[in-house]
mmCIF file of C-alpha atoms and ligand atoms in Angstrom:
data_model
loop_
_atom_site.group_PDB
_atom_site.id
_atom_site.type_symbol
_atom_site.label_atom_id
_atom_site.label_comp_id
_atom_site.label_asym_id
_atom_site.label_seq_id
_atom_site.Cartn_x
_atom_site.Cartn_y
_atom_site.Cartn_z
ATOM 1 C CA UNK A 1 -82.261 -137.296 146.362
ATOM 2 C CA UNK A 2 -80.207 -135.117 148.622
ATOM 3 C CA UNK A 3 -79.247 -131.500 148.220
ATOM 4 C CA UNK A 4 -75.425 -132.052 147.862
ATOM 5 C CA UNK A 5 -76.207 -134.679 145.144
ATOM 6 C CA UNK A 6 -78.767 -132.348 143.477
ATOM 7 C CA UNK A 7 -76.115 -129.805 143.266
ATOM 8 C CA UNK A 8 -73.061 -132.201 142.057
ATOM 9 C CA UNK A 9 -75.911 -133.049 139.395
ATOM 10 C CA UNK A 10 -76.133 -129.265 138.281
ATOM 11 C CA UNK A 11 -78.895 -128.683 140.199
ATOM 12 C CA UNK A 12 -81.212 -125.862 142.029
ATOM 13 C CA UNK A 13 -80.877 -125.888 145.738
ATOM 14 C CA UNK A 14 -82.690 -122.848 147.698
ATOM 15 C CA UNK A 15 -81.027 -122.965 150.805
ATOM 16 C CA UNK A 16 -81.594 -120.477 153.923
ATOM 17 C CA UNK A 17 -78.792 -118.179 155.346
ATOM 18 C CA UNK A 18 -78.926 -116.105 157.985
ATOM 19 C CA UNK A 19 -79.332 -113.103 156.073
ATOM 20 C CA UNK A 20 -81.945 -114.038 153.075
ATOM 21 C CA UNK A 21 -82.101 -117.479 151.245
ATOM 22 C CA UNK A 22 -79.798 -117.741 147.971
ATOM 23 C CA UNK A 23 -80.702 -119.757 144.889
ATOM 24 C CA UNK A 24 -77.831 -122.251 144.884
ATOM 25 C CA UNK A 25 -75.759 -123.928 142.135
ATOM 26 C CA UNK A 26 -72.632 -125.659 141.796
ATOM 27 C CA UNK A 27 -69.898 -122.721 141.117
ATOM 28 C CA UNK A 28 -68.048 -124.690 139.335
ATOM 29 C CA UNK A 29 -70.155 -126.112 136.814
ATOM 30 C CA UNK A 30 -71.115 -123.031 134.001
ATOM 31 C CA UNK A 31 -74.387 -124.761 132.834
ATOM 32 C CA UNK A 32 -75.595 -125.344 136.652
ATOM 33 C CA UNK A 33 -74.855 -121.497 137.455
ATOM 34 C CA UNK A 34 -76.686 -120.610 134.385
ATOM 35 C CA UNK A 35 -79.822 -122.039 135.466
ATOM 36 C CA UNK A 36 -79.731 -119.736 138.328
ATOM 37 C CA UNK A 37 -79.896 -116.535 135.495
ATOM 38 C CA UNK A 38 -83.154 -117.984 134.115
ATOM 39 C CA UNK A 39 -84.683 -119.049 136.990
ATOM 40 C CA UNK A 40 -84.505 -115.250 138.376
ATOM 41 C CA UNK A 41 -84.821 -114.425 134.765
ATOM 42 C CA UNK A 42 -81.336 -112.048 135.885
ATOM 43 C CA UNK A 43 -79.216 -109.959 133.294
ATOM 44 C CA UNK A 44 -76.516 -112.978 132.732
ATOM 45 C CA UNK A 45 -73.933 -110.483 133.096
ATOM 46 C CA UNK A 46 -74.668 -109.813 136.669
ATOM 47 C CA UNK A 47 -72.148 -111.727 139.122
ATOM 48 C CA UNK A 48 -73.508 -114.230 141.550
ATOM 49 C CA UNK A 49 -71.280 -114.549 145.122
ATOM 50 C CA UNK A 50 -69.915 -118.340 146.091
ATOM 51 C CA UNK A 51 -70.587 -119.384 149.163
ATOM 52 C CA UNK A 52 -67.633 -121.500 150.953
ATOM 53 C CA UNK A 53 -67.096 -122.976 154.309
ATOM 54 C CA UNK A 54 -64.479 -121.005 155.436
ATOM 55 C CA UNK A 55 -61.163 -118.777 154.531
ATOM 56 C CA UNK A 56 -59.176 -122.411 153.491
ATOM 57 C CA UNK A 57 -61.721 -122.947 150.894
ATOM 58 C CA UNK A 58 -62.199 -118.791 150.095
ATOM 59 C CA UNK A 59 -58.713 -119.111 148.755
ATOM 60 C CA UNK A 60 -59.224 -121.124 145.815
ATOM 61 C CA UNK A 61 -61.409 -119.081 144.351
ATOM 62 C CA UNK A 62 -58.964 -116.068 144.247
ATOM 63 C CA UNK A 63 -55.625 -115.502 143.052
ATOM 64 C CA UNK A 64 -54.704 -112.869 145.939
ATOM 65 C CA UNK A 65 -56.631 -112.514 149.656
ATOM 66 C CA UNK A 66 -55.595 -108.831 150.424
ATOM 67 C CA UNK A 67 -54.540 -108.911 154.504
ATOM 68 C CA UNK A 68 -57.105 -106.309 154.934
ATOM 69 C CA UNK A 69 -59.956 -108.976 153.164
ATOM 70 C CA UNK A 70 -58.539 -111.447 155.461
ATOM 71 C CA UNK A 71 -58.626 -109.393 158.459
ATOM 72 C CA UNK A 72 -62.284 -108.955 157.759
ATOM 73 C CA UNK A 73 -62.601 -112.860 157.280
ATOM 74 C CA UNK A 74 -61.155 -113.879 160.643
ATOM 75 C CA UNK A 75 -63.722 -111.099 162.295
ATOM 76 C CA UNK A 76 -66.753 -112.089 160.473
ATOM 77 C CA UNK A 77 -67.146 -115.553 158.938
ATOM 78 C CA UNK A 78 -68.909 -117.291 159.117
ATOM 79 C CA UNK A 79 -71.329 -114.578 158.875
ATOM 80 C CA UNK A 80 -73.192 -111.441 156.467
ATOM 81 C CA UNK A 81 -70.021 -110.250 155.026
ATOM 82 C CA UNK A 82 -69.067 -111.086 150.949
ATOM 83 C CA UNK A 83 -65.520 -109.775 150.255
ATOM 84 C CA UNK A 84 -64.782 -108.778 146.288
ATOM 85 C CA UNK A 85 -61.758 -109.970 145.645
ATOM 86 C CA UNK A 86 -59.337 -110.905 142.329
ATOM 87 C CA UNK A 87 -60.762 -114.280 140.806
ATOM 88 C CA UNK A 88 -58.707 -117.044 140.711
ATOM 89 C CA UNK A 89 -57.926 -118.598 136.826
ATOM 90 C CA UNK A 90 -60.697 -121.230 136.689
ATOM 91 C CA UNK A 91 -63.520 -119.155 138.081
ATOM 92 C CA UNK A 92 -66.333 -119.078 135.492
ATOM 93 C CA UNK A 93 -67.560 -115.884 133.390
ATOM 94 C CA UNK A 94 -70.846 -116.199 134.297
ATOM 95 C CA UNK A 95 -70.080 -116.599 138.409
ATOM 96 C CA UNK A 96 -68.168 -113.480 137.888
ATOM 97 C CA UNK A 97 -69.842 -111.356 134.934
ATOM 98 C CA UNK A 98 -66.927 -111.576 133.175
ATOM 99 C CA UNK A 99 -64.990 -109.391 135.524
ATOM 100 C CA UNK A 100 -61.498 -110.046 136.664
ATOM 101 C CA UNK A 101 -63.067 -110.117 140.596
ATOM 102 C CA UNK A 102 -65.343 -113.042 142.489
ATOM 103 C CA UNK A 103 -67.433 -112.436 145.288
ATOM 104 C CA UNK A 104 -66.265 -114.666 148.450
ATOM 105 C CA UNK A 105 -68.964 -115.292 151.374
ATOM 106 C CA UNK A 106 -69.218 -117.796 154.607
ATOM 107 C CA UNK A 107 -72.606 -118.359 155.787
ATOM 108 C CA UNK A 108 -73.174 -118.601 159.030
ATOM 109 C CA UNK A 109 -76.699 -120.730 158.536
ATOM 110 C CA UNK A 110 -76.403 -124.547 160.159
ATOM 111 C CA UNK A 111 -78.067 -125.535 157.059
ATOM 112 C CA UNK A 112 -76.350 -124.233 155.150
ATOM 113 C CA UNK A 113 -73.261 -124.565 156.616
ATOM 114 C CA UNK A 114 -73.895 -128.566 156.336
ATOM 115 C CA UNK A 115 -75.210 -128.111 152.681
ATOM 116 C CA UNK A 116 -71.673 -126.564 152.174
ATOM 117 C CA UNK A 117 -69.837 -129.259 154.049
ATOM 118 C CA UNK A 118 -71.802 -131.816 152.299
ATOM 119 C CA UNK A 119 -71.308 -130.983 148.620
ATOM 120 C CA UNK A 120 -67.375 -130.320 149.665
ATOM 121 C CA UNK A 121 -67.351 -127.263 146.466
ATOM 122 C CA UNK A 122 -68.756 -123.263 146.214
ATOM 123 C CA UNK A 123 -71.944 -122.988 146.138
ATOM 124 C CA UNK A 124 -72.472 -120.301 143.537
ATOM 125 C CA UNK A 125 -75.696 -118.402 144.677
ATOM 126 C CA UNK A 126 -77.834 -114.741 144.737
ATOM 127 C CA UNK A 127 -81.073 -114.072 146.726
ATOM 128 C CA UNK A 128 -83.975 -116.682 145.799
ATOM 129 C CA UNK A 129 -86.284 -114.234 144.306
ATOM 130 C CA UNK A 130 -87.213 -112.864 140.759
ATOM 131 C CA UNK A 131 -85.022 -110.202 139.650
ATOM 132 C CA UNK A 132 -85.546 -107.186 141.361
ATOM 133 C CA UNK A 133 -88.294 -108.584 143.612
ATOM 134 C CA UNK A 134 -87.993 -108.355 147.587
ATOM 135 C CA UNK A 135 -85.656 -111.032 148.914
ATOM 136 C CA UNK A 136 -86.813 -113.836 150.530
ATOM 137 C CA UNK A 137 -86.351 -114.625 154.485
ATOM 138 C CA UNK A 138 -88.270 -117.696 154.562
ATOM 139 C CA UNK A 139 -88.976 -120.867 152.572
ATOM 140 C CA UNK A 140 -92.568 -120.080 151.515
ATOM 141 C CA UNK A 141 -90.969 -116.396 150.201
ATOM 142 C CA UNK A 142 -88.902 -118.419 147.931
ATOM 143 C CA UNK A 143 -91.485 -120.786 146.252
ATOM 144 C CA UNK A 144 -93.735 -117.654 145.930
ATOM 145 C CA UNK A 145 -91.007 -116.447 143.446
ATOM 146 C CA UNK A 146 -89.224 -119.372 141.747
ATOM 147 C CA UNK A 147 -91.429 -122.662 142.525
ATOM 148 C CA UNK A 148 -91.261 -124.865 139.469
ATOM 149 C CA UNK A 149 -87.419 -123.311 138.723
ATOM 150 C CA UNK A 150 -85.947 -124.847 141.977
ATOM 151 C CA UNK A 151 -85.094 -128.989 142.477
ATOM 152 C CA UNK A 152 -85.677 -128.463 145.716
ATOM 153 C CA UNK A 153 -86.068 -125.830 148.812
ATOM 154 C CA UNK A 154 -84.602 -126.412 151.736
ATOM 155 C CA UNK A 155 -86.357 -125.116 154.772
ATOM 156 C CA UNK A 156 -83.969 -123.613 157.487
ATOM 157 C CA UNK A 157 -87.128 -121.453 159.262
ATOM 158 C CA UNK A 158 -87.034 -117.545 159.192
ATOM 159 C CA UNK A 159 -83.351 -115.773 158.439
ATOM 160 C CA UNK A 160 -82.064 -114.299 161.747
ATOM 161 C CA UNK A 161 -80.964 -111.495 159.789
ATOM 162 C CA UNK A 162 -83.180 -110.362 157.371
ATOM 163 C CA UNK A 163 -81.313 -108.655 154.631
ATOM 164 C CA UNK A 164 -77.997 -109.238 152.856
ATOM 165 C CA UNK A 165 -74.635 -109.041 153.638
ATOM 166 C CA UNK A 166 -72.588 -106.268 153.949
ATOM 167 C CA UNK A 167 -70.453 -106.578 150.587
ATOM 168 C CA UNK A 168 -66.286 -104.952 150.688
ATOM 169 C CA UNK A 169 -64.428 -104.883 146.981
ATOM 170 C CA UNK A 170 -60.578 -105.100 147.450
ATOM 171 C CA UNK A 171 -59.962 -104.563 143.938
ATOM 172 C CA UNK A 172 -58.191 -101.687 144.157
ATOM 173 C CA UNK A 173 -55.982 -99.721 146.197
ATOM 174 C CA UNK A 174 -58.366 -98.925 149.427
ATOM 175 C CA UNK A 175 -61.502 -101.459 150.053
ATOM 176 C CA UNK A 176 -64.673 -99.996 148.489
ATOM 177 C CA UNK A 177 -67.893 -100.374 150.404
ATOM 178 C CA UNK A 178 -70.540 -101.754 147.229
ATOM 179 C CA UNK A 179 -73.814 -102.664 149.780
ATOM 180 C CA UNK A 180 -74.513 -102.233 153.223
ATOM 181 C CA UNK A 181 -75.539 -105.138 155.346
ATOM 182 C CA UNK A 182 -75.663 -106.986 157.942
ATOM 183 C CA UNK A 183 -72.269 -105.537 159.188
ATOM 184 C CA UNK A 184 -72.288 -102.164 159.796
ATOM 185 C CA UNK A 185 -69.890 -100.167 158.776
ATOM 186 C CA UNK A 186 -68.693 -99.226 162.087
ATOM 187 C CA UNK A 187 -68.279 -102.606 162.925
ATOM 188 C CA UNK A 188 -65.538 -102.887 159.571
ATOM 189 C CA UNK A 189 -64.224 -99.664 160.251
ATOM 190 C CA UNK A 190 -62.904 -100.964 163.093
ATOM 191 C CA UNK A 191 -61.359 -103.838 162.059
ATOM 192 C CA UNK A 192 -59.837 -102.070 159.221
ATOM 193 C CA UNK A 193 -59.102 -98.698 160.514
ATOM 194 C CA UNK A 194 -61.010 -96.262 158.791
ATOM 195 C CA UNK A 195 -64.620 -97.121 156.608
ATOM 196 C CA UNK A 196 -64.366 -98.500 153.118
ATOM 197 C CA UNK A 197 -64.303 -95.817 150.555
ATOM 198 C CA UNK A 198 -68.023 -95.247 148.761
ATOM 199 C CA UNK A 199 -68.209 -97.370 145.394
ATOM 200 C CA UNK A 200 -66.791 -95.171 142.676
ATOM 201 C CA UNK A 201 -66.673 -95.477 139.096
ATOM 202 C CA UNK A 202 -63.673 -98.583 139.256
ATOM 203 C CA UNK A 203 -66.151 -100.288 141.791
ATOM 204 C CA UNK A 204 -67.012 -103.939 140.472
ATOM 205 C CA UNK A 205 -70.716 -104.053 138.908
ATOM 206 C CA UNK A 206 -73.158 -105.052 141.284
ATOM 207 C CA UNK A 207 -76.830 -105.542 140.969
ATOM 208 C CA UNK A 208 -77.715 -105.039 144.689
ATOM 209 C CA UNK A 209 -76.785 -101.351 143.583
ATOM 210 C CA UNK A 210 -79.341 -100.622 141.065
ATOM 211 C CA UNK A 211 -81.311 -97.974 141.961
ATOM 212 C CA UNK A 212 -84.603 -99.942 141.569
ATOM 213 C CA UNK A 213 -84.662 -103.101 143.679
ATOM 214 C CA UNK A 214 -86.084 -104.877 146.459
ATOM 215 C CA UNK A 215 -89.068 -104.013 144.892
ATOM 216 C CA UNK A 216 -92.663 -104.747 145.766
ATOM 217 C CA UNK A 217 -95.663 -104.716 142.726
ATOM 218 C CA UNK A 218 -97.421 -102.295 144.506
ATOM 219 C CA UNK A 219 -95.875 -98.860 144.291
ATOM 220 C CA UNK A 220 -94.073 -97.979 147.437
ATOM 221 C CA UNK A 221 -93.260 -94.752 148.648
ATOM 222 C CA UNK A 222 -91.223 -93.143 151.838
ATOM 223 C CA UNK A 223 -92.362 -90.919 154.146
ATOM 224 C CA UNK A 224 -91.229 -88.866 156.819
ATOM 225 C CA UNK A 225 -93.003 -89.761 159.990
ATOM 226 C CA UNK A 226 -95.010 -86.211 160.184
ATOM 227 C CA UNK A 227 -95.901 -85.995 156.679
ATOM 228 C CA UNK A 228 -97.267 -89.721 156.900
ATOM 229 C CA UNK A 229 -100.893 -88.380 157.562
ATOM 230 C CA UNK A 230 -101.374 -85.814 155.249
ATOM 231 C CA UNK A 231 -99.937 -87.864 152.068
ATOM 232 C CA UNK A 232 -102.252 -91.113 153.629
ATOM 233 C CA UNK A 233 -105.492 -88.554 153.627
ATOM 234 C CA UNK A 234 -104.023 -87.104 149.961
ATOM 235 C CA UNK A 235 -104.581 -90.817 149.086
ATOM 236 C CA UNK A 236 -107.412 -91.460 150.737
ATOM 237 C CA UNK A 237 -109.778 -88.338 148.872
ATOM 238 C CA UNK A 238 -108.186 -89.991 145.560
ATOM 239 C CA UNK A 239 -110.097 -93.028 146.993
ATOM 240 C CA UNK A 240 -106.759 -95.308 146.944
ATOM 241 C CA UNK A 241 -106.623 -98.356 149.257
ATOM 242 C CA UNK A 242 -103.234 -97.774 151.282
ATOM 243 C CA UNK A 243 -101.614 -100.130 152.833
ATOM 244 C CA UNK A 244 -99.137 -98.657 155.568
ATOM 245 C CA UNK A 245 -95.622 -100.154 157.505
ATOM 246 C CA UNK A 246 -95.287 -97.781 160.189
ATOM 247 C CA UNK A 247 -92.850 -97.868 162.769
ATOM 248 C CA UNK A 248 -93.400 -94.552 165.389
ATOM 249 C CA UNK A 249 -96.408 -92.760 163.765
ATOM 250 C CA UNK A 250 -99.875 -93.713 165.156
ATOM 251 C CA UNK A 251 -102.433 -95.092 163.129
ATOM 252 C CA UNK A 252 -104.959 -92.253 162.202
ATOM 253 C CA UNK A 253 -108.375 -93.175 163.709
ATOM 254 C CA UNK A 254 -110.282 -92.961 160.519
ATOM 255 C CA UNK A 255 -107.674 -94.728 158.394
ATOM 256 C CA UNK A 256 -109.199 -97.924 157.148
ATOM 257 C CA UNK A 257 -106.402 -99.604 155.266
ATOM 258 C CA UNK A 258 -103.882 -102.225 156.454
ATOM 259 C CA UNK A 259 -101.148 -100.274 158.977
ATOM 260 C CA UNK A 260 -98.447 -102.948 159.794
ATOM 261 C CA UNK A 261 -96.046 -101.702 162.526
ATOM 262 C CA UNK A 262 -92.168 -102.681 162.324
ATOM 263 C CA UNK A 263 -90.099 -103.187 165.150
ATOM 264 C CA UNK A 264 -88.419 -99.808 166.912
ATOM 265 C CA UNK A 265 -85.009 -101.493 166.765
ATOM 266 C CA UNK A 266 -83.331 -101.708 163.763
ATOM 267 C CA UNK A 267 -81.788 -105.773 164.304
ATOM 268 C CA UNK A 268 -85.686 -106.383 164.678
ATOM 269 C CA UNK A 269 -87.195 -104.577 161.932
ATOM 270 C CA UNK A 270 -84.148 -105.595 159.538
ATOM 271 C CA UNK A 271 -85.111 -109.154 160.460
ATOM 272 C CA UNK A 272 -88.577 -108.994 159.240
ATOM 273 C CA UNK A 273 -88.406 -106.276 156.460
ATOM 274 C CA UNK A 274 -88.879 -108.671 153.825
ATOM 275 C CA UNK A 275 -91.967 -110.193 154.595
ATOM 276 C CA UNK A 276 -93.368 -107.003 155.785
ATOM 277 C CA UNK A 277 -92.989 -105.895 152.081
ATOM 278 C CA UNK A 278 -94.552 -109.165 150.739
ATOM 279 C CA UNK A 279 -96.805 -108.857 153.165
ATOM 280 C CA UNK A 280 -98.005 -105.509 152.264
ATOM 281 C CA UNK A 281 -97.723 -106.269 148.826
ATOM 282 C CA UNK A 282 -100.674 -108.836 149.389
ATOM 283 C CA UNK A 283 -102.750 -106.583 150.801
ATOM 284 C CA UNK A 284 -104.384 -105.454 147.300
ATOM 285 C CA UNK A 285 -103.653 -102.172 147.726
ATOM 286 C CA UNK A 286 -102.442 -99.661 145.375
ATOM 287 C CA UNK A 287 -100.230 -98.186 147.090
ATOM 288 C CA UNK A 288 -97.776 -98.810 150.020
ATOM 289 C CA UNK A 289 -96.302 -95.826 152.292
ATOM 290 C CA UNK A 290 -93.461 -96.749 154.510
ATOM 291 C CA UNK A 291 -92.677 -94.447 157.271
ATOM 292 C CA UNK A 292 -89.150 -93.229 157.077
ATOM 293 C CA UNK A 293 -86.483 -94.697 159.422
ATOM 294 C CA UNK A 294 -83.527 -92.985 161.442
ATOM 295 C CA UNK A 295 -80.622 -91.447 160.361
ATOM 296 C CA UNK A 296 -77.928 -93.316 162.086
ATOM 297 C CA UNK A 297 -75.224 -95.403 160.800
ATOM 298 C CA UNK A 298 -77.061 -98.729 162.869
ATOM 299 C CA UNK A 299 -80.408 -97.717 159.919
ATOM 300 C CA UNK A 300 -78.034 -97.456 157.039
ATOM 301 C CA UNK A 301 -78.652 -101.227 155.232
ATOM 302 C CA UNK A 302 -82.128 -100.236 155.724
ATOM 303 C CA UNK A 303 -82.150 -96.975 154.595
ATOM 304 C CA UNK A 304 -80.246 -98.508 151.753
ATOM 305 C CA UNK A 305 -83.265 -101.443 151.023
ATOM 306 C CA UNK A 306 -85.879 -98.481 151.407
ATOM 307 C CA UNK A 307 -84.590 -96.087 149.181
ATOM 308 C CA UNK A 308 -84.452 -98.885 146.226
ATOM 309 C CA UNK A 309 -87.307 -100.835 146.858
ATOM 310 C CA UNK A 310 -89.348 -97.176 146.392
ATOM 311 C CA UNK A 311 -86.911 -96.241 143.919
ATOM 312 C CA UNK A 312 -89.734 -97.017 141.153
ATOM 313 C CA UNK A 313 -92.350 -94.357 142.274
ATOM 314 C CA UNK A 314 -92.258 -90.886 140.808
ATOM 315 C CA UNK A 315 -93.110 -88.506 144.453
ATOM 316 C CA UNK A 316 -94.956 -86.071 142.739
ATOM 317 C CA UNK A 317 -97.383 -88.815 141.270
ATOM 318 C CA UNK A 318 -100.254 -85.753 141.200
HETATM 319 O O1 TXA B 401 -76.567 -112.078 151.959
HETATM 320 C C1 TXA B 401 -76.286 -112.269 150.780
HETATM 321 O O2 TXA B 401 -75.282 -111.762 150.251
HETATM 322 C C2 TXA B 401 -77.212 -113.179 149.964
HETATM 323 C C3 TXA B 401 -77.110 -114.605 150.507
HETATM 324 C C4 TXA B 401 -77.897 -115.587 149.692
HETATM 325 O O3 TXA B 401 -75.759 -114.971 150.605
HETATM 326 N N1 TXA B 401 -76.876 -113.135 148.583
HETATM 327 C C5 TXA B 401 -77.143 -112.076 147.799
HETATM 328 O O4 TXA B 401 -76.856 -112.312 146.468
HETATM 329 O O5 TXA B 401 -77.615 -111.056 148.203
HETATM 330 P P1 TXA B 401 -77.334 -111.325 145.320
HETATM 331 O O6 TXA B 401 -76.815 -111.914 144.045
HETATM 332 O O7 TXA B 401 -78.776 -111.077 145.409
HETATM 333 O O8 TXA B 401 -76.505 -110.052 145.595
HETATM 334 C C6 TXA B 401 -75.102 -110.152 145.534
HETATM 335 C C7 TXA B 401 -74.520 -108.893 145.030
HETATM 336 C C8 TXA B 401 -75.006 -108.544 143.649
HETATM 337 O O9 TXA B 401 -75.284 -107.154 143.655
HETATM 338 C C9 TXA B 401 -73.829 -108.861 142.770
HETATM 339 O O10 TXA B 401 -73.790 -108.029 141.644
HETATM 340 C C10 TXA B 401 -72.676 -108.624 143.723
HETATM 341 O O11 TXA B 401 -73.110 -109.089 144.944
HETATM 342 N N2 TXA B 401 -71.484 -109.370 143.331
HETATM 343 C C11 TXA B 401 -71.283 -110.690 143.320
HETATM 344 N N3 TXA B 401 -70.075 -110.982 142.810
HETATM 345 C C12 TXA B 401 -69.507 -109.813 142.498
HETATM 346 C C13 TXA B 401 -68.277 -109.412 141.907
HETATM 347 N N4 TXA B 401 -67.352 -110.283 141.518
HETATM 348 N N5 TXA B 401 -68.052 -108.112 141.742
HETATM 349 C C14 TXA B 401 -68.979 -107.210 142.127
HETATM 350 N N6 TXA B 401 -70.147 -107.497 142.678
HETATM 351 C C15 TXA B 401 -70.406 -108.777 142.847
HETATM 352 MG MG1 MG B 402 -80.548 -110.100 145.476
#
């Protein structure tokens, strides 16, 4: 059977984006988006986004489209940008935790961009991984996590991207930056002009800001690049097998664990952050240092993915 008809059938459709794949349902169908909460085994109070083809089909899902939220549309849908806005009437409690807001989002993905086109409705989906787990960029990522949960995976290759989209709340006065992404915030800021205001305490719930997530089994940890050798020998004398993503230090000569080195650009090493993580987690070690990454505002959805996937680890584990 194909996808679309899966879906209309309250189906699971894993489908890739160009950011990380998403665990699809029909939005409109309550028992179809619940399947999505146990497949993940998610909170079911945790919103999912819906996915539409354009800003035509954003609009029924939401009883008002703020000009600033549509300014953002026209610059960048298709693409990694979800907009918070007020839910339209009929949107489902459990696409929207219950809150009076729905997350709004335009892939830019061919596949899913047909998938979309296809099934003609919102596809109501979140990242295709367990709960908490490192997102997945590529097909195999996703049947790694949810196999025997999902109808059927649809294989669009590796995400261009790498990590989610940039997500904007216009649910109150001035937009509220709730996750960096694949938009920087530069590139809003000038669309809007001036940045989204940090998530306060009105912000809309959103799961993407726990402080643990993108998390990998193995205990991760961050390090600055010229402390990486002394806390890798500190390891090392405790006889623990490291496994290392580097990015400017140099492998120590007498380090015998796995060193992975990311890309120098931060497009590049966004793009295959994920399965460096999964990768690493593989490695049977018990415990993963990342090297710390630049400061900049280009880093910051990185930073952001670093800080909570190593969230979990206590620093002064001695
Ligand atoms: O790039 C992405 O956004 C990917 C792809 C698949 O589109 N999706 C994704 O979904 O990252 P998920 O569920 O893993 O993260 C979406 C975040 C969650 O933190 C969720 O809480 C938040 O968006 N969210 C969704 N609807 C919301 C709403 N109405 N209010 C506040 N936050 C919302
Ligand atoms: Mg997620």
């Amino acid at each position: 059977m194909d996808a679309a008809a899966l879906l209309r059938q309250g189906g699971l459709v894993a489908f890739p984006t160009e950011t990380v794949y998403g665990l699809g349902a029909d939005a409109g169908n309550p028992a179809a988006v619940a399947r999505i909460f146990d497949a993940k085994r998610r909170p079911p109070d945790h919103p999912v986004i819906v996915h539409v083809l354009d800003i035509a089909a954003a609009l029924r899902w939401s009883s008002t489209f703020p000009p600033a939220a549509r300014a953002l549309a026209e610059a960048f849908w298709p693409g990694p940008l979800t907009l918070i806005v007020p839910r339209a009437h009929h949107v489902h409690d459990i696409v929207t935790g219950s809150q009076s807001s729905v997350g709004l989002r335009a892939p830019s993905h061919p596949v899913a961009r047909a998938l979309l086109t296809e099934f003609g409705g919102g596809i109501a989906a979140p990242s295709a991984n367990r709960f908490g787990h490192v997102s997945p960029t590529t097909a195999e990522h996703v049947a790694e996590d949810l196999d025997v949960a999902v109808d059927l995976i649809l294989d669009g290759g590796a995400c261009a991207i790498g990590i989610e989209s940039t997500i904007v709340a216009f649910t109150s006065e001035l937009p509220m930056l709730l996750r960096p992404g694949g938009i920087s915030v530069d590139a809003i800021a000038a669309v809007l002009g001036s940045a989204p205001g940090a998530a306060d305490a009105t912000a809309p719930r959103a799961s993407g800001s726990l402080a643990s997530h993108y998390a990998t089994h193995t205990p991760a940890q961050l390090v600055a690049s010229d402390a990486l050798r002394a806390e890798l020998m500190q390891l090392e004398d405790r006889d623990e097998r490291v496994a290392v993503l580097a990015r400017v230090a140099e492998r120590p000569d007498d380090f015998d664990g796995v060193w992975t080195v990311a890309p120098h650009e931060p497009r590049d090493y966004a793009r295959l952050l994920y399965a460096n993580l999964r990768a690493l987690d593989h490695a049977d070690a018990d415990a993963i240092l990342i090297e710390q990454v630049p400061d900049d505002d280009a880093w910051a959805a990185i930073r952001d993915r670093l800080a909570r996937a190593t969230a979990g680890v206590d620093d002064d584990r001695d």
